[in-house]
GROMACS .gro file of C-alpha atoms in nm:
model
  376
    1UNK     CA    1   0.000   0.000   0.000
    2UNK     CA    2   0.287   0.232   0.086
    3UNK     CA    3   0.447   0.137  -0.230
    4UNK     CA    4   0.102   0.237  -0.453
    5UNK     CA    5   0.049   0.536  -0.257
    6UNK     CA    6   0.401   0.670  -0.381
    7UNK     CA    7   0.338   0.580  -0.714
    8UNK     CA    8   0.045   0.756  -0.744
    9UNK     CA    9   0.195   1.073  -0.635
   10UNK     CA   10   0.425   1.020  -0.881
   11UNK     CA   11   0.212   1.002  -1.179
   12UNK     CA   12   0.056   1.273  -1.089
   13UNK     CA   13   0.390   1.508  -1.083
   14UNK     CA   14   0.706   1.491  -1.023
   15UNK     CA   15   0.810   1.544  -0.619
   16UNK     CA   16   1.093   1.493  -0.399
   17UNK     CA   17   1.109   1.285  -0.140
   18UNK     CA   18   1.037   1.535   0.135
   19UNK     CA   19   0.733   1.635  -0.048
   20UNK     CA   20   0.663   1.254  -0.088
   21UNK     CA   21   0.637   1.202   0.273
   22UNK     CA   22   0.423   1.523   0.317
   23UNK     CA   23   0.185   1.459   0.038
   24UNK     CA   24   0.153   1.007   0.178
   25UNK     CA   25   0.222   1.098   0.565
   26UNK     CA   26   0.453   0.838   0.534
   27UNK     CA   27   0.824   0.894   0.740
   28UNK     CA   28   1.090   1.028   0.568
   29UNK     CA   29   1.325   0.694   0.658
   30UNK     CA   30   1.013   0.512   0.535
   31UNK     CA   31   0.972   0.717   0.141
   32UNK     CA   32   1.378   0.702   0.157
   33UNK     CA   33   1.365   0.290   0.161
   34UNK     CA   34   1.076   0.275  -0.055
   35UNK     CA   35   1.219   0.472  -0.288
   36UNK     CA   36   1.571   0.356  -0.357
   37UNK     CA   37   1.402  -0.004  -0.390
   38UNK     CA   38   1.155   0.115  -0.681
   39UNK     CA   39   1.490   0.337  -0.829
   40UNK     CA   40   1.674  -0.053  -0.805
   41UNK     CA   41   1.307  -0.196  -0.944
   42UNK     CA   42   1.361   0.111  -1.242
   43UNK     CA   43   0.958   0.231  -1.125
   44UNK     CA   44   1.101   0.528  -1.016
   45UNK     CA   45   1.384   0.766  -1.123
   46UNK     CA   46   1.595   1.065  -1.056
   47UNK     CA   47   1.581   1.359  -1.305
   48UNK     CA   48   1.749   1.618  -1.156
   49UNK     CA   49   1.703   1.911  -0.887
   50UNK     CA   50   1.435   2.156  -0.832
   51UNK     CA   51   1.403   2.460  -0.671
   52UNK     CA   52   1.559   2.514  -0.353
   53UNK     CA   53   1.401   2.665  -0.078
   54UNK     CA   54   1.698   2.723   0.182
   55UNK     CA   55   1.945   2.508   0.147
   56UNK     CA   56   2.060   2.253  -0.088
   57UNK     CA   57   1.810   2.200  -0.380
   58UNK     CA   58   1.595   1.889  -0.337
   59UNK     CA   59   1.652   1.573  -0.582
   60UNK     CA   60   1.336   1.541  -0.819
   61UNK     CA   61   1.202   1.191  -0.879
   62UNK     CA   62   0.912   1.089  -1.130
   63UNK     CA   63   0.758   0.796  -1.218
   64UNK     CA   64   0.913   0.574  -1.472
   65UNK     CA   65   0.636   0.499  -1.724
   66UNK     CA   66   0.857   0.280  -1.938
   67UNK     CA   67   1.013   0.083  -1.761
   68UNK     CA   68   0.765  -0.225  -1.806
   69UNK     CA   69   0.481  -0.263  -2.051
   70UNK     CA   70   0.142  -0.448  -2.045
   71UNK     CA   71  -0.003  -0.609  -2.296
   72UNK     CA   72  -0.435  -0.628  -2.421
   73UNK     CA   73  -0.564  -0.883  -2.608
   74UNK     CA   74  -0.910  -0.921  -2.669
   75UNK     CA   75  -1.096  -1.202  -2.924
   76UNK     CA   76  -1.378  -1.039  -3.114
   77UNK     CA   77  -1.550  -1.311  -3.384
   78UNK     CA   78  -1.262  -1.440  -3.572
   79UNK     CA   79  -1.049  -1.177  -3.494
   80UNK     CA   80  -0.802  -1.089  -3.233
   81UNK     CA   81  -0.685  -0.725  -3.125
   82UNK     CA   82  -0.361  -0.674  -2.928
   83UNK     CA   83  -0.178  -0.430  -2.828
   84UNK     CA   84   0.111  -0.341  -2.595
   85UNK     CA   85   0.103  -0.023  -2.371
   86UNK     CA   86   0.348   0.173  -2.112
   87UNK     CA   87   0.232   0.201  -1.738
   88UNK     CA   88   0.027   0.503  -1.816
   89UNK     CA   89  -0.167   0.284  -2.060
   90UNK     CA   90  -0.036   0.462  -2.365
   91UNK     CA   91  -0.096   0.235  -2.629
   92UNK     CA   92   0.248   0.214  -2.780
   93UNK     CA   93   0.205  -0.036  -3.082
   94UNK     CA   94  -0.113  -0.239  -3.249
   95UNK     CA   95  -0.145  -0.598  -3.379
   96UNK     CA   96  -0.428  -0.800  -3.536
   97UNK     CA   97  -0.484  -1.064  -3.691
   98UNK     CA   98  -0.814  -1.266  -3.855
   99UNK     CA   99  -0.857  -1.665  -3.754
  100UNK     CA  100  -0.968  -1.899  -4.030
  101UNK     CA  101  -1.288  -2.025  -3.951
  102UNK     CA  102  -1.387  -2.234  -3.754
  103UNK     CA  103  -1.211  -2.048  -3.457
  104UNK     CA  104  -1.100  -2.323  -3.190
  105UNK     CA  105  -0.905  -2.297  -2.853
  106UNK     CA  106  -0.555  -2.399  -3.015
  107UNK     CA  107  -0.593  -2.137  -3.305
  108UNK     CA  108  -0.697  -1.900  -3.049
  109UNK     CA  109  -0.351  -1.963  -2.861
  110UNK     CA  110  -0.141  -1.994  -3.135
  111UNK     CA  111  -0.261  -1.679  -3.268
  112UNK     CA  112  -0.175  -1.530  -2.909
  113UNK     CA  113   0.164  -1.618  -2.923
  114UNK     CA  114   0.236  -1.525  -3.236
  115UNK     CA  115   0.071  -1.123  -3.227
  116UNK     CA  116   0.274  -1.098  -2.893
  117UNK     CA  117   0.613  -1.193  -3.101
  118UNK     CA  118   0.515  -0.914  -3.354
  119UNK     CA  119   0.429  -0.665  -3.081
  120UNK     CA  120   0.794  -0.707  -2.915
  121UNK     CA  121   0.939  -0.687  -3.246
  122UNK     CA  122   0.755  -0.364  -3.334
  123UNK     CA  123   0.875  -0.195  -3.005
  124UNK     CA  124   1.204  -0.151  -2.744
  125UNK     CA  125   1.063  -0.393  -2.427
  126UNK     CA  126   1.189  -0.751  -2.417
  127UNK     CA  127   0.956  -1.046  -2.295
  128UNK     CA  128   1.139  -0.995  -1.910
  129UNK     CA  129   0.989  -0.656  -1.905
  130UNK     CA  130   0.641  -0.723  -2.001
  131UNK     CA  131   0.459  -0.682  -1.621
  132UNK     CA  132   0.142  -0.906  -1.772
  133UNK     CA  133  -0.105  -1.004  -2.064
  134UNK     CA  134  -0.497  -0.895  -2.016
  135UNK     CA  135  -0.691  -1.101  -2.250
  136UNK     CA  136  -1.070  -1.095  -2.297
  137UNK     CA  137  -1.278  -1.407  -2.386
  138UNK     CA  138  -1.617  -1.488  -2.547
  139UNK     CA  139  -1.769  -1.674  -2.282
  140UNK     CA  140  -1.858  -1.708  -1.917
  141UNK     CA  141  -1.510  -1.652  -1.718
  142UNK     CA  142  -1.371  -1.740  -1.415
  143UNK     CA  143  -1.117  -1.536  -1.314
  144UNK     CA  144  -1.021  -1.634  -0.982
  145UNK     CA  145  -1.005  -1.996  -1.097
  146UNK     CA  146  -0.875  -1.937  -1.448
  147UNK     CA  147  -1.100  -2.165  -1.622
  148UNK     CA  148  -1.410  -2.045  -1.882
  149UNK     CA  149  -1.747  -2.213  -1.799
  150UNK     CA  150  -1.908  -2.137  -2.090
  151UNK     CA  151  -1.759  -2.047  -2.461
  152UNK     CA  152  -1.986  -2.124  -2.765
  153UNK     CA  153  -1.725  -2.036  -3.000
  154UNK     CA  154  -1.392  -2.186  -2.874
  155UNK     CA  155  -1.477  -2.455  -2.709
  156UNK     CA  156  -1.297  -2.390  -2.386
  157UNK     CA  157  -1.541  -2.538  -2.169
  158UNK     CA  158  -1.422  -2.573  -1.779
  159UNK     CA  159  -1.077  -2.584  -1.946
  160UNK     CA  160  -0.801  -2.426  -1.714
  161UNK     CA  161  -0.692  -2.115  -2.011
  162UNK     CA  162  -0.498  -1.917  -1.775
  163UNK     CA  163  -0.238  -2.184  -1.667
  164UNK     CA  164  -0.241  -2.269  -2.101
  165UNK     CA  165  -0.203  -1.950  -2.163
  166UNK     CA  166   0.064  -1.852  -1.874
  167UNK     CA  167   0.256  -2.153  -1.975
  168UNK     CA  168   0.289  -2.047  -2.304
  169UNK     CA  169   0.343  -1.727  -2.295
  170UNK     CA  170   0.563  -1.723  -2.011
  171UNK     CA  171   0.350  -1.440  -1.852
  172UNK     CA  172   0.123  -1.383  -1.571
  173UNK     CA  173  -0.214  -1.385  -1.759
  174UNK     CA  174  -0.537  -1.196  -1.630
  175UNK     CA  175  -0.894  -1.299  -1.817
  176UNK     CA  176  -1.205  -1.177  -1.831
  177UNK     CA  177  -1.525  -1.197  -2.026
  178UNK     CA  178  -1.455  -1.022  -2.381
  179UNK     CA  179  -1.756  -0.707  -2.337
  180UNK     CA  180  -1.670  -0.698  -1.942
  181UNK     CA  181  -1.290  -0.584  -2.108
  182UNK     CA  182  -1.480  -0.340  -2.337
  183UNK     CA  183  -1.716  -0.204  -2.108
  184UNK     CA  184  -1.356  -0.115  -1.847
  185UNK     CA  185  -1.227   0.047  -2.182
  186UNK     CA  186  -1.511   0.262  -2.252
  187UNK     CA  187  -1.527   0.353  -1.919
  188UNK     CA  188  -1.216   0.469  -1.881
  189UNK     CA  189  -1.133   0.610  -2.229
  190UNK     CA  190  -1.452   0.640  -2.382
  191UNK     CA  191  -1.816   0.732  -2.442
  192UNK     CA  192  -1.847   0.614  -2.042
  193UNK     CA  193  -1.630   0.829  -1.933
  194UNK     CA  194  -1.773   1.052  -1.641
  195UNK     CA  195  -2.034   0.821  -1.600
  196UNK     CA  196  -2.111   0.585  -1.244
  197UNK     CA  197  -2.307   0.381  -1.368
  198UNK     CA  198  -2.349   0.237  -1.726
  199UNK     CA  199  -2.457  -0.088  -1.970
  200UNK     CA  200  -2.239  -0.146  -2.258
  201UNK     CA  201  -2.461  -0.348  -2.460
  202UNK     CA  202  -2.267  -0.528  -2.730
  203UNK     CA  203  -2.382  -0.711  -3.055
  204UNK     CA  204  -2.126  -0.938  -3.229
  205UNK     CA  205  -2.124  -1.297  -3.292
  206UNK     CA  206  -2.324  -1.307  -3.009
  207UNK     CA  207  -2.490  -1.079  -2.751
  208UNK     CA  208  -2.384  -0.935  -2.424
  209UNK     CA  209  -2.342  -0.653  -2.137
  210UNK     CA  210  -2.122  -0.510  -1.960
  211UNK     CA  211  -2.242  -0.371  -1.605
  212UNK     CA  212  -2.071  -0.082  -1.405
  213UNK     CA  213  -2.279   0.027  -1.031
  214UNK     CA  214  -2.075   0.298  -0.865
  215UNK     CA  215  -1.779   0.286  -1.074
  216UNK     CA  216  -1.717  -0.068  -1.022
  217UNK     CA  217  -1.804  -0.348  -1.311
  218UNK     CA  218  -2.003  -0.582  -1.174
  219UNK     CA  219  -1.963  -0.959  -1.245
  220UNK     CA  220  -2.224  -1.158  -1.057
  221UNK     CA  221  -2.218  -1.487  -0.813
  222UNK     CA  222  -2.063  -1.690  -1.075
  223UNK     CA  223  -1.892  -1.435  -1.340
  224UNK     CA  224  -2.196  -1.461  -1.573
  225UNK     CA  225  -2.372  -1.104  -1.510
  226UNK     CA  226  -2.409  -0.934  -1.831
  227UNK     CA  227  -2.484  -1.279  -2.037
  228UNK     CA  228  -2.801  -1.134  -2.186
  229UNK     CA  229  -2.781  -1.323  -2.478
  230UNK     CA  230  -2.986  -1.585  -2.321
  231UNK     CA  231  -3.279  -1.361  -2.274
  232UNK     CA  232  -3.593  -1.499  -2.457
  233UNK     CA  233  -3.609  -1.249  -2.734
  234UNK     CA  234  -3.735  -1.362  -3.065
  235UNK     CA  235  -3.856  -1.707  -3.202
  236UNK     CA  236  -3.742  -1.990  -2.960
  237UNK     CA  237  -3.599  -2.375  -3.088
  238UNK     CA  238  -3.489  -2.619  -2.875
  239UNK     CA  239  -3.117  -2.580  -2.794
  240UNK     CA  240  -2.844  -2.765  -2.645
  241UNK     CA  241  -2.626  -2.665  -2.406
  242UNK     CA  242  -2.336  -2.580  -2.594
  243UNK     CA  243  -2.573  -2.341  -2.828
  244UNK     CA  244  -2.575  -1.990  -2.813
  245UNK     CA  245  -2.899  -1.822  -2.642
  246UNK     CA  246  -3.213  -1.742  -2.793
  247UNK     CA  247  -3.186  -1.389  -2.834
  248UNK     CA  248  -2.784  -1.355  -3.040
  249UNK     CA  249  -2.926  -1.692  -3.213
  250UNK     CA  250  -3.167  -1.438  -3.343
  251UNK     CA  251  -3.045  -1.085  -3.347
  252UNK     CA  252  -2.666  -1.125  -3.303
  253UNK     CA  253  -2.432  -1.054  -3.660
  254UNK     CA  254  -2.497  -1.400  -3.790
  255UNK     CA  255  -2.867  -1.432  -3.704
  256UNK     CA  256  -2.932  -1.096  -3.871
  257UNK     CA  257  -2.681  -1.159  -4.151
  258UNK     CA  258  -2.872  -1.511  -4.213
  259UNK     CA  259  -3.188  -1.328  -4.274
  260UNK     CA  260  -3.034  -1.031  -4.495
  261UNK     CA  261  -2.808  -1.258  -4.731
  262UNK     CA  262  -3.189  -1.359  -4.943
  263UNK     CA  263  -3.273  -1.005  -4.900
  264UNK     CA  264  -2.976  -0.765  -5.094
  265UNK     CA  265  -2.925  -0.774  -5.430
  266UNK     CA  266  -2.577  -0.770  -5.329
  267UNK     CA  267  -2.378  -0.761  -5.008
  268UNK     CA  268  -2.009  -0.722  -4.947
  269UNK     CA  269  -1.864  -1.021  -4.735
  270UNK     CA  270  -1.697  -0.944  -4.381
  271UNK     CA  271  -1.805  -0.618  -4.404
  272UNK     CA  272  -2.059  -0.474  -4.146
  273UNK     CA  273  -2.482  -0.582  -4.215
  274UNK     CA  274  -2.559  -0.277  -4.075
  275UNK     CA  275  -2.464  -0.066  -4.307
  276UNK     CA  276  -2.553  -0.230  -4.589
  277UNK     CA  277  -2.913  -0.299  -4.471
  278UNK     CA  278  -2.937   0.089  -4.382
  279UNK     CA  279  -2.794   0.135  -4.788
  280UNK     CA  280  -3.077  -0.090  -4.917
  281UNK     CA  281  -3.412   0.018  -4.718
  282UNK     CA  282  -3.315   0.395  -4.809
  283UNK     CA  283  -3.295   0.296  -5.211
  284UNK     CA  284  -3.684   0.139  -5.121
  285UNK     CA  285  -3.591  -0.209  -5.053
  286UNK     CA  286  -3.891  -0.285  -4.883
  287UNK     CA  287  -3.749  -0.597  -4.756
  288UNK     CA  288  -3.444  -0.488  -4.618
  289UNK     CA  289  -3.622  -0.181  -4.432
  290UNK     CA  290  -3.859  -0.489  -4.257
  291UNK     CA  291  -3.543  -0.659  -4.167
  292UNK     CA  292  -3.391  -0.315  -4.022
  293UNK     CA  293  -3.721  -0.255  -3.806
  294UNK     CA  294  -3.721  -0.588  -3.722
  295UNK     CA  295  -3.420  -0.568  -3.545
  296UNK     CA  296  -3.408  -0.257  -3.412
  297UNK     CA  297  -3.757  -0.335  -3.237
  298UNK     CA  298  -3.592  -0.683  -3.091
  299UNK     CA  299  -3.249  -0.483  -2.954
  300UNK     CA  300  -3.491  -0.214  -2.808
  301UNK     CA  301  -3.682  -0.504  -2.609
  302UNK     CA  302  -3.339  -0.636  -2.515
  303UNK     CA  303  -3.246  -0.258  -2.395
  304UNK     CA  304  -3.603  -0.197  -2.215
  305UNK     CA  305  -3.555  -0.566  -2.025
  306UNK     CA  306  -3.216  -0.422  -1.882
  307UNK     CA  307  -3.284  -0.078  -1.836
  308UNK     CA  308  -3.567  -0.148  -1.637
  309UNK     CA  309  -3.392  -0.378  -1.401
  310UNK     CA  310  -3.067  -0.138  -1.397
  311UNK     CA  311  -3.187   0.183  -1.436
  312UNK     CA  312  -2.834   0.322  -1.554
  313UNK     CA  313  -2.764   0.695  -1.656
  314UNK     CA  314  -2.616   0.570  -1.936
  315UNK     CA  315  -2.677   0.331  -2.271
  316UNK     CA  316  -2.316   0.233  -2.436
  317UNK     CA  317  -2.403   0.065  -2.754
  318UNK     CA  318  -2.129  -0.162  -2.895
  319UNK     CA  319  -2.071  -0.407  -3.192
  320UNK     CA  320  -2.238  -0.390  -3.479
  321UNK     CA  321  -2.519  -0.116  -3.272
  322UNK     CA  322  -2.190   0.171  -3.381
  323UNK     CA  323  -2.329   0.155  -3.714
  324UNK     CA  324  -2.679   0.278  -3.600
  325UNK     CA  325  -2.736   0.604  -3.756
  326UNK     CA  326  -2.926   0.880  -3.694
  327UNK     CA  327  -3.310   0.740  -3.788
  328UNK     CA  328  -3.181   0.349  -3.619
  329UNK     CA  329  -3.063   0.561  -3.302
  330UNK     CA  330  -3.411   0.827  -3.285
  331UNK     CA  331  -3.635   0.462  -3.383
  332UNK     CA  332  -3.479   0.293  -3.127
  333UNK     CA  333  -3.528   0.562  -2.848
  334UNK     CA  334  -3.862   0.585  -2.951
  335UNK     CA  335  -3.922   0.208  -2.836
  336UNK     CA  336  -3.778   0.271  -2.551
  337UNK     CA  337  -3.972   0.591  -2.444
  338UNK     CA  338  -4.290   0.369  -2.509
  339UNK     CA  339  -4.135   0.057  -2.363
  340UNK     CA  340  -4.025   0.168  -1.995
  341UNK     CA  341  -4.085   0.487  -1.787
  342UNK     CA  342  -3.761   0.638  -1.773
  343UNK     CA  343  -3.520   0.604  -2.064
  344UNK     CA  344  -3.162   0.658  -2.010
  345UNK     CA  345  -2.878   0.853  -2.189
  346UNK     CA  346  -2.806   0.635  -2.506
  347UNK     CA  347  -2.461   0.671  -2.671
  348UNK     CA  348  -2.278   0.486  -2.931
  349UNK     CA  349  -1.909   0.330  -2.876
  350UNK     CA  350  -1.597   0.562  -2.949
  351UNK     CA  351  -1.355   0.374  -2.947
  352UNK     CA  352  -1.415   0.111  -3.196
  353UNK     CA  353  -1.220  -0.230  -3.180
  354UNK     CA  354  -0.991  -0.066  -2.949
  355UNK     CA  355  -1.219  -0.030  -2.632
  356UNK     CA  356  -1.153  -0.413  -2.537
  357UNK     CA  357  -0.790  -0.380  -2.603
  358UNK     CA  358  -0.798  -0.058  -2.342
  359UNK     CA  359  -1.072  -0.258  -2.089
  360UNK     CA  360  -0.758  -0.540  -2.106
  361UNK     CA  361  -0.458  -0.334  -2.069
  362UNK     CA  362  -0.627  -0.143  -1.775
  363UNK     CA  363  -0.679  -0.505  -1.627
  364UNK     CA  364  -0.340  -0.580  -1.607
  365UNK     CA  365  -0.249  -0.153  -1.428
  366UNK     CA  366  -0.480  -0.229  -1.194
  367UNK     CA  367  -0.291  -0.489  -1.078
  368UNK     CA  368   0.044  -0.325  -1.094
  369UNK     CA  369   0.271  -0.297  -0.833
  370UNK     CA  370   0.142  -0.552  -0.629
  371UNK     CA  371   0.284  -0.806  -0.880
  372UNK     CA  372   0.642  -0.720  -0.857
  373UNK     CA  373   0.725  -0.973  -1.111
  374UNK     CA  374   0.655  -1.271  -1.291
  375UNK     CA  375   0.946  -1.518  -1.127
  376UNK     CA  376   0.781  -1.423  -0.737
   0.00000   0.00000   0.00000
């Protein structure tokens, strides 16, 4: 504790040690022993004098932002985002990479391994000076155990990923669910910022929230808060257990995309639906524009079944939903202001595929310097 409270002095401007121990009310033998270690460590260094005010002029110290890096990862559909940042959480360099269908755990790891090998190639840390790896996963995680419960689209069901992943990477490894990771980025860095308490609501290969009460995300008994997916939104099938829920079966990319494909004349491949649906139903496609109201009426019910459990100040709408424009956006708040009494503030994401690489580098700070380093 003594350790993070000088650090955070320290990124906040640079002090000397006497001002250290004013600003923590720590002793000045204390901040003295503290600090030479995290000078050894390379946290902290000396950059000269400053201003003197009787006497001999005091030794300035700031807070060494490079002298370890972090690393985000985050799988979105077949793709996976990385990036590697300094201990402010600059992002310093960007890697990504598609996986051929059909995505599976082992692809998913060797994929890992080999966008971390670019990233250290593309920058000045080596591998011993890499403080951790935050990675987010599609799928139900368990953090504390390092295991997934639930993942549709790897497979990594109960499997222990973490100790996989630590092993080979050679890196202490911190998971979480793939939105949860998006949600801390957006918080932080983006269209949540300022906010207490928020929904991301994000629509990919499948559906699902991200939860923040007081500034905190919020993860449930068992990780799985936030899985709204499963909500009973649209026409219901039997499923099995390894299925994704009713509602993404319905209205995530591919259920939506399965519908549209009869529908346009012509569609471009791994680009967004959204877009091109929005194209079509304003040349008259009368089709298309059912689709479109289709879906946004089936997102709004998914948005008016949270909301009115939640009531947060603020909407974050991820995915595919940054696509919305202006008439999806003013039909879909409509709904809502029929739907449920009080309609919060509804944004899109701003930060685009980089919010869960942010949400996963921000993991990793958090822990930082409690970890002092991978071999303790």
């Amino acid at each position: 504790m003594n350790r993070e409270g000088i650090l955070y002095q320290l990124k906040q401007k640079r002090m000397s040690r006497a001002e250290l121990a004013a600003e923590t009310k720590l002793s000045r033998p204390c901040i003295s022993s503290l600090v030479d270690e995290m000078i050894g460590e390379g946290l902290i260094r000396e950059i000269g004098t400053g201003q003197s005010r009787g006497g001999r002029k005091p030794v300035l110290l700031e807070y060494n932002s490079q002298a370890f890096a972090v690393v985000g990862a985050v799988y979105e559909g077949n793709c996976i985002h990385m990036a590697i940042a300094d201990l402010h959480g600059h992002i310093l360099s960007r890697y990504q990479a598609r996986l051929k269908p059909p995505a599976d755990g082992e692809k998913a790891l060797a994929a890992l391994e080999a966008g971390l090998t670019k990233l250290l190639g593309q920058c000045s840390f080596e591998r011993s000076q890499l403080h951790g790896i935050g990675i987010g996963l599609p799928g139900i995680t368990e953090r504390n155990k390092g295991t997934i419960s639930f993942a549709p689209s790897t497979g990594w069901m109960g499997q222990p990923v973490r100790q996989a992943l630590e092993e080979r990477l050679g890196l202490p490894v911190f998971i979480d669910n793939d939105v949860n990771m998006m949600t801390i980025g957006e918080f932080y860095q983006g269209a949540g910022r300022g906010a207490k308490n928020l929904i991301q609501i994000y629509v990919g290969s499948g559906i699902g929230a991200g939860i923040v009460i007081n500034g905190q995300l919020y993860r449930g008994s068992k990780e799985a808060a936030g899985e709204i997916g499963y909500m009973m939104i649209g026409p219901f099938r039997n499923r099995s257990q390894r299925e994704y829920g009713v509602f993404e079966s319905n209205f995530g990319v591919p259920g939506i995309l399965s519908k549209a494909q009869p529908l346009l004349p012509s569609w471009e491949e791994g680009a967004p639906i959204l877009p091109q649906l929005q194209a079509a139903a304003a040349e008259g496609h009368p089709e298309a524009r059912a689709l479109l109201q289709d879906t946004y009426r089936h997102w709004a019910f998914g948005m008016a079944n949270v909301a009115s459990i939640m009531d947060p100040e603020l909407l974050v709408l991820g995915g595919e939903m940054i696509h919305l424009d202006e008439q999806g956006l003013q039909t879909i708040q409509e709904l809502l202001s029929r739907l449920i009494p009080v309609v919060p503030v509804i944004k899109t994401a701003s930060l685009g595929d980089q919010a869960g690489i942010i949400g996963a580098v921000h993991c990793v700070l958090e822990s930082f310097p409690n970890h002092r380093s991978w071999s303790e």
